[in-house]
Tab-separated table of C-alpha atoms in Angstrom:
chain	number	residue	atom	x	y	z
Z	1	UNK	CA	-70.834	-0.584	36.812
Z	2	UNK	CA	-70.213	-2.140	40.224
Z	3	UNK	CA	-73.325	-3.758	41.652
Z	4	UNK	CA	-73.775	-3.834	45.417
Z	5	UNK	CA	-76.004	-6.567	46.832
Z	6	UNK	CA	-77.247	-6.138	50.388
Z	7	UNK	CA	-78.591	-8.903	52.576
Z	8	UNK	CA	-80.935	-9.556	54.099
Z	9	UNK	CA	-83.573	-7.318	52.529
Z	10	UNK	CA	-85.338	-7.093	55.898
Z	11	UNK	CA	-83.968	-7.859	59.337
Z	12	UNK	CA	-86.361	-8.177	62.262
Z	13	UNK	CA	-84.734	-7.849	65.672
Z	14	UNK	CA	-85.505	-6.613	69.162
Z	15	UNK	CA	-83.835	-3.752	71.049
Z	16	UNK	CA	-80.685	-4.974	72.740
Z	17	UNK	CA	-79.951	-7.576	70.079
Z	18	UNK	CA	-76.993	-7.558	67.715
Z	19	UNK	CA	-77.559	-6.654	64.061
Z	20	UNK	CA	-75.332	-7.808	61.219
Z	21	UNK	CA	-75.920	-6.344	57.746
Z	22	UNK	CA	-74.041	-7.516	54.670
Z	23	UNK	CA	-72.989	-5.777	51.459
Z	24	UNK	CA	-71.293	-7.630	48.610
Z	25	UNK	CA	-69.725	-5.917	45.585
Z	26	UNK	CA	-69.618	-7.422	42.091
Z	27	UNK	CA	-65.926	-6.476	41.883
Z	28	UNK	CA	-63.374	-5.138	44.297
Z	29	UNK	CA	-63.887	-1.648	45.699
Z	30	UNK	CA	-60.832	-1.755	47.981
Z	31	UNK	CA	-62.054	-0.089	51.190
Z	32	UNK	CA	-64.082	2.611	49.411
Z	33	UNK	CA	-67.315	1.534	51.030
Z	34	UNK	CA	-69.709	3.645	53.058
Z	35	UNK	CA	-72.885	2.923	55.014
Z	36	UNK	CA	-75.853	5.250	55.453
Z	37	UNK	CA	-78.877	5.219	57.728
Z	38	UNK	CA	-82.191	6.597	56.496
Z	39	UNK	CA	-85.332	7.086	58.549
Z	40	UNK	CA	-88.757	7.777	56.996
Z	41	UNK	CA	-89.068	11.278	55.626
Z	42	UNK	CA	-85.432	12.107	56.327
Z	43	UNK	CA	-82.275	12.430	54.275
Z	44	UNK	CA	-79.662	9.694	54.560
Z	45	UNK	CA	-77.037	10.027	57.274
Z	46	UNK	CA	-73.464	8.844	56.890
Z	47	UNK	CA	-72.665	6.119	59.441
Z	48	UNK	CA	-69.422	4.492	58.252
Z	49	UNK	CA	-66.855	5.576	55.661
Z	50	UNK	CA	-63.820	3.807	54.238
Z	51	UNK	CA	-65.381	0.520	55.346
Z	52	UNK	CA	-64.586	0.820	59.044
Z	53	UNK	CA	-64.484	4.458	60.182
Z	54	UNK	CA	-67.387	5.886	62.125
Z	55	UNK	CA	-68.666	9.234	60.917
Z	56	UNK	CA	-68.883	12.211	63.245
Z	57	UNK	CA	-71.441	11.737	65.995
Z	58	UNK	CA	-72.076	8.040	65.312
Z	59	UNK	CA	-72.216	5.933	68.493
Z	60	UNK	CA	-69.586	3.295	69.177
Z	61	UNK	CA	-72.164	0.493	68.914
Z	62	UNK	CA	-71.886	0.897	65.130
Z	63	UNK	CA	-68.916	-0.771	63.469
Z	64	UNK	CA	-67.942	-1.625	59.924
Z	65	UNK	CA	-65.588	-4.237	58.545
Z	66	UNK	CA	-64.447	-5.806	55.307
Z	67	UNK	CA	-62.445	-4.988	52.207
Z	68	UNK	CA	-62.426	-5.966	48.565
Z	69	UNK	CA	-65.899	-7.328	47.868
Z	70	UNK	CA	-67.430	-8.299	51.216
Z	71	UNK	CA	-68.456	-5.825	53.883
Z	72	UNK	CA	-70.413	-5.885	57.127
Z	73	UNK	CA	-72.150	-3.275	59.249
Z	74	UNK	CA	-72.648	-4.395	62.838
Z	75	UNK	CA	-74.762	-2.742	65.498
Z	76	UNK	CA	-73.714	-4.344	68.755
Z	77	UNK	CA	-76.810	-3.663	70.826
Z	78	UNK	CA	-79.809	-2.152	69.089
Z	79	UNK	CA	-81.377	1.005	70.433
Z	80	UNK	CA	-84.926	2.044	69.423
Z	81	UNK	CA	-83.545	4.870	67.247
Z	82	UNK	CA	-81.452	2.429	65.160
Z	83	UNK	CA	-84.429	0.927	63.361
Z	84	UNK	CA	-84.232	2.336	59.846
Z	85	UNK	CA	-83.129	1.464	56.328
Z	86	UNK	CA	-79.380	1.069	55.775
Z	87	UNK	CA	-77.647	1.512	52.422
Z	88	UNK	CA	-74.096	0.676	51.408
Z	89	UNK	CA	-72.352	2.763	48.739
Z	90	UNK	CA	-69.124	2.251	46.821
Z	91	UNK	CA	-66.700	4.641	45.200
Z	92	UNK	CA	-64.182	2.125	43.953
Z	93	UNK	CA	-65.085	3.138	40.427
Z	94	UNK	CA	-67.405	5.572	38.720
Z	95	UNK	CA	-70.321	5.448	38.531
Z	96	UNK	CA	-70.758	5.565	42.268
Z	97	UNK	CA	-73.435	3.043	43.224
Z	98	UNK	CA	-75.662	2.201	46.177
Z	99	UNK	CA	-76.982	-1.109	47.378
Z	100	UNK	CA	-80.731	-1.676	47.382
Z	101	UNK	CA	-80.965	-1.302	51.167
Z	102	UNK	CA	-81.657	-3.409	54.246
Z	103	UNK	CA	-84.697	-2.547	56.309
Z	104	UNK	CA	-84.001	-3.051	60.012
Z	105	UNK	CA	-87.343	-3.395	61.747
Z	106	UNK	CA	-88.487	-3.979	65.289
Z	107	UNK	CA	-89.504	-7.558	65.972
I	1	UNK	CA	-70.860	21.542	60.398
I	2	UNK	CA	-72.291	22.002	56.897
I	3	UNK	CA	-75.777	22.930	55.793
I	4	UNK	CA	-77.379	22.297	52.413
I	5	UNK	CA	-80.723	23.627	51.221
I	6	UNK	CA	-82.278	22.490	47.953
I	7	UNK	CA	-84.958	24.289	45.990
I	8	UNK	CA	-86.601	24.193	42.587
I	9	UNK	CA	-88.549	20.954	42.730
I	10	UNK	CA	-91.916	21.077	40.991
I	11	UNK	CA	-94.497	19.263	38.887
I	12	UNK	CA	-93.396	19.240	35.255
I	13	UNK	CA	-94.745	17.587	32.108
I	14	UNK	CA	-92.836	14.836	30.305
I	15	UNK	CA	-90.303	16.398	27.962
I	16	UNK	CA	-90.070	19.499	30.090
I	17	UNK	CA	-87.152	21.112	31.905
I	18	UNK	CA	-86.370	22.124	35.453
I	19	UNK	CA	-83.396	23.569	37.315
I	20	UNK	CA	-82.633	22.586	40.872
I	21	UNK	CA	-80.478	24.665	43.203
I	22	UNK	CA	-78.638	23.827	46.408
I	23	UNK	CA	-77.288	26.565	48.633
I	24	UNK	CA	-74.463	25.632	50.983
I	25	UNK	CA	-73.345	27.187	54.242
I	26	UNK	CA	-71.100	26.540	57.232
I	27	UNK	CA	-68.280	24.993	55.217
I	28	UNK	CA	-65.879	26.073	52.482
I	29	UNK	CA	-68.067	25.188	49.510
I	30	UNK	CA	-65.368	25.864	46.918
I	31	UNK	CA	-63.081	23.183	48.388
I	32	UNK	CA	-65.360	20.165	48.001
I	33	UNK	CA	-66.823	18.147	45.187
I	34	UNK	CA	-70.611	18.129	45.268
I	35	UNK	CA	-73.156	15.646	44.059
I	36	UNK	CA	-76.838	15.008	43.400
I	37	UNK	CA	-78.505	11.809	44.571
I	38	UNK	CA	-82.150	10.946	43.934
I	39	UNK	CA	-84.720	8.650	45.436
I	40	UNK	CA	-87.863	7.607	43.607
I	41	UNK	CA	-90.972	7.195	45.782
I	42	UNK	CA	-90.610	4.086	47.945
I	43	UNK	CA	-87.303	3.151	46.294
I	44	UNK	CA	-83.612	3.207	47.100
I	45	UNK	CA	-80.922	5.795	46.525
I	46	UNK	CA	-79.547	6.484	43.048
I	47	UNK	CA	-76.482	8.613	42.444
I	48	UNK	CA	-77.047	11.152	39.640
I	49	UNK	CA	-74.013	13.359	39.115
I	50	UNK	CA	-70.899	14.896	40.677
I	51	UNK	CA	-68.855	18.030	40.002
I	52	UNK	CA	-65.315	18.737	41.146
I	53	UNK	CA	-64.496	21.808	43.275
I	54	UNK	CA	-63.344	23.886	40.278
I	55	UNK	CA	-66.015	22.490	37.900
I	56	UNK	CA	-63.288	20.934	35.789
I	57	UNK	CA	-64.605	17.391	36.129
I	58	UNK	CA	-68.138	16.081	36.012
I	59	UNK	CA	-69.591	12.577	35.973
I	60	UNK	CA	-73.129	11.404	35.314
I	61	UNK	CA	-75.157	8.260	35.761
I	62	UNK	CA	-75.979	6.599	32.452
I	63	UNK	CA	-79.681	7.178	33.143
I	64	UNK	CA	-79.271	10.978	32.939
I	65	UNK	CA	-76.222	11.390	30.675
I	66	UNK	CA	-76.988	13.881	27.890
I	67	UNK	CA	-80.160	15.169	29.581
I	68	UNK	CA	-78.926	16.571	32.901
I	69	UNK	CA	-76.128	19.079	33.527
I	70	UNK	CA	-74.487	19.686	36.873
I	71	UNK	CA	-72.807	23.017	37.586
I	72	UNK	CA	-71.775	25.215	40.463
I	73	UNK	CA	-71.145	28.860	41.286
I	74	UNK	CA	-68.549	29.025	44.037
I	75	UNK	CA	-69.060	32.780	44.437
I	76	UNK	CA	-72.654	32.049	45.440
I	77	UNK	CA	-72.009	28.780	47.323
I	78	UNK	CA	-74.594	27.183	45.072
I	79	UNK	CA	-74.860	23.883	43.217
I	80	UNK	CA	-77.225	23.396	40.276
I	81	UNK	CA	-78.799	20.585	38.317
I	82	UNK	CA	-80.307	21.473	34.947
I	83	UNK	CA	-82.726	18.736	33.945
I	84	UNK	CA	-83.991	18.557	30.352
I	85	UNK	CA	-86.138	16.057	28.446
I	86	UNK	CA	-87.654	14.886	31.703
I	87	UNK	CA	-89.315	11.464	31.887
I	88	UNK	CA	-91.679	9.811	34.323
I	89	UNK	CA	-88.825	7.754	35.717
I	90	UNK	CA	-87.086	10.969	36.788
I	91	UNK	CA	-89.779	11.476	39.417
I	92	UNK	CA	-87.940	11.483	42.742
I	93	UNK	CA	-86.730	13.432	45.707
I	94	UNK	CA	-83.433	14.999	44.676
I	95	UNK	CA	-80.798	15.406	47.366
I	96	UNK	CA	-77.773	17.629	47.256
I	97	UNK	CA	-74.799	15.967	48.969
I	98	UNK	CA	-71.324	17.120	49.987
I	99	UNK	CA	-68.368	14.865	49.292
I	100	UNK	CA	-66.402	13.888	52.356
I	101	UNK	CA	-62.945	15.177	51.560
I	102	UNK	CA	-61.108	17.858	49.627
I	103	UNK	CA	-59.002	15.509	47.515
I	104	UNK	CA	-61.651	13.020	46.410
I	105	UNK	CA	-65.253	11.900	46.817
I	106	UNK	CA	-65.599	8.613	48.664
I	107	UNK	CA	-68.762	9.262	50.635
I	108	UNK	CA	-71.292	11.981	51.379
I	109	UNK	CA	-71.009	13.477	54.839
I	110	UNK	CA	-73.724	16.114	54.570
I	111	UNK	CA	-77.072	15.995	52.810
I	112	UNK	CA	-79.819	18.485	52.155
I	113	UNK	CA	-83.441	17.794	53.041
I	114	UNK	CA	-84.334	17.072	49.416
I	115	UNK	CA	-86.622	18.631	46.840
I	116	UNK	CA	-89.390	16.699	45.043
I	117	UNK	CA	-89.527	16.547	41.265
I	118	UNK	CA	-92.685	15.064	39.775
I	119	UNK	CA	-92.849	14.377	36.048
I	120	UNK	CA	-96.406	13.812	34.960
I	121	UNK	CA	-98.977	15.064	32.482
């Protein structure tokens, strides 16, 4: 099973700042890496797929990068609605796995 | 756009059984693999199972292998999860999720609102 490790566990930033979230895989997943945003009481929402492609309706301030084992989700300038928990997910191999999440909170 | 609506969550005793359903609309259900993902209270996301468009291929997480069965009825646009021998650690919100492409499942581009399963005596 491929283990995804996200860092940091919690990121405290202010609106307007840049956020950088990391996801590291225990073995290569090629570019089969997705990012999700989840707000309290809501289902997850796909943000990035195939490591660097924005999902439908996702603002351009969100970007993804990386391949192999190291991936990054960047939010260029935080808006109030961006504060949430973010999960990475791999489908390089079955079983599909998720990271443990990064909580992005308002400082 | 794609809509998914789960049902069937309930309070069930340890060792009991439950069947979840997920009704799909606004996309061609029969063309996409479908999956179940769960989230225990206050915890992260855990993938549970996936079924191919024609039901020919299924995969399960080790934690549910042999106890849960995923299935689908394309004529009814409905996905199912039969859960047997339930344990306390199966307590979670169960989400139905649509795979992102016809030819494979790399990510989940649509999710239902979730249905809560509580396993407790």
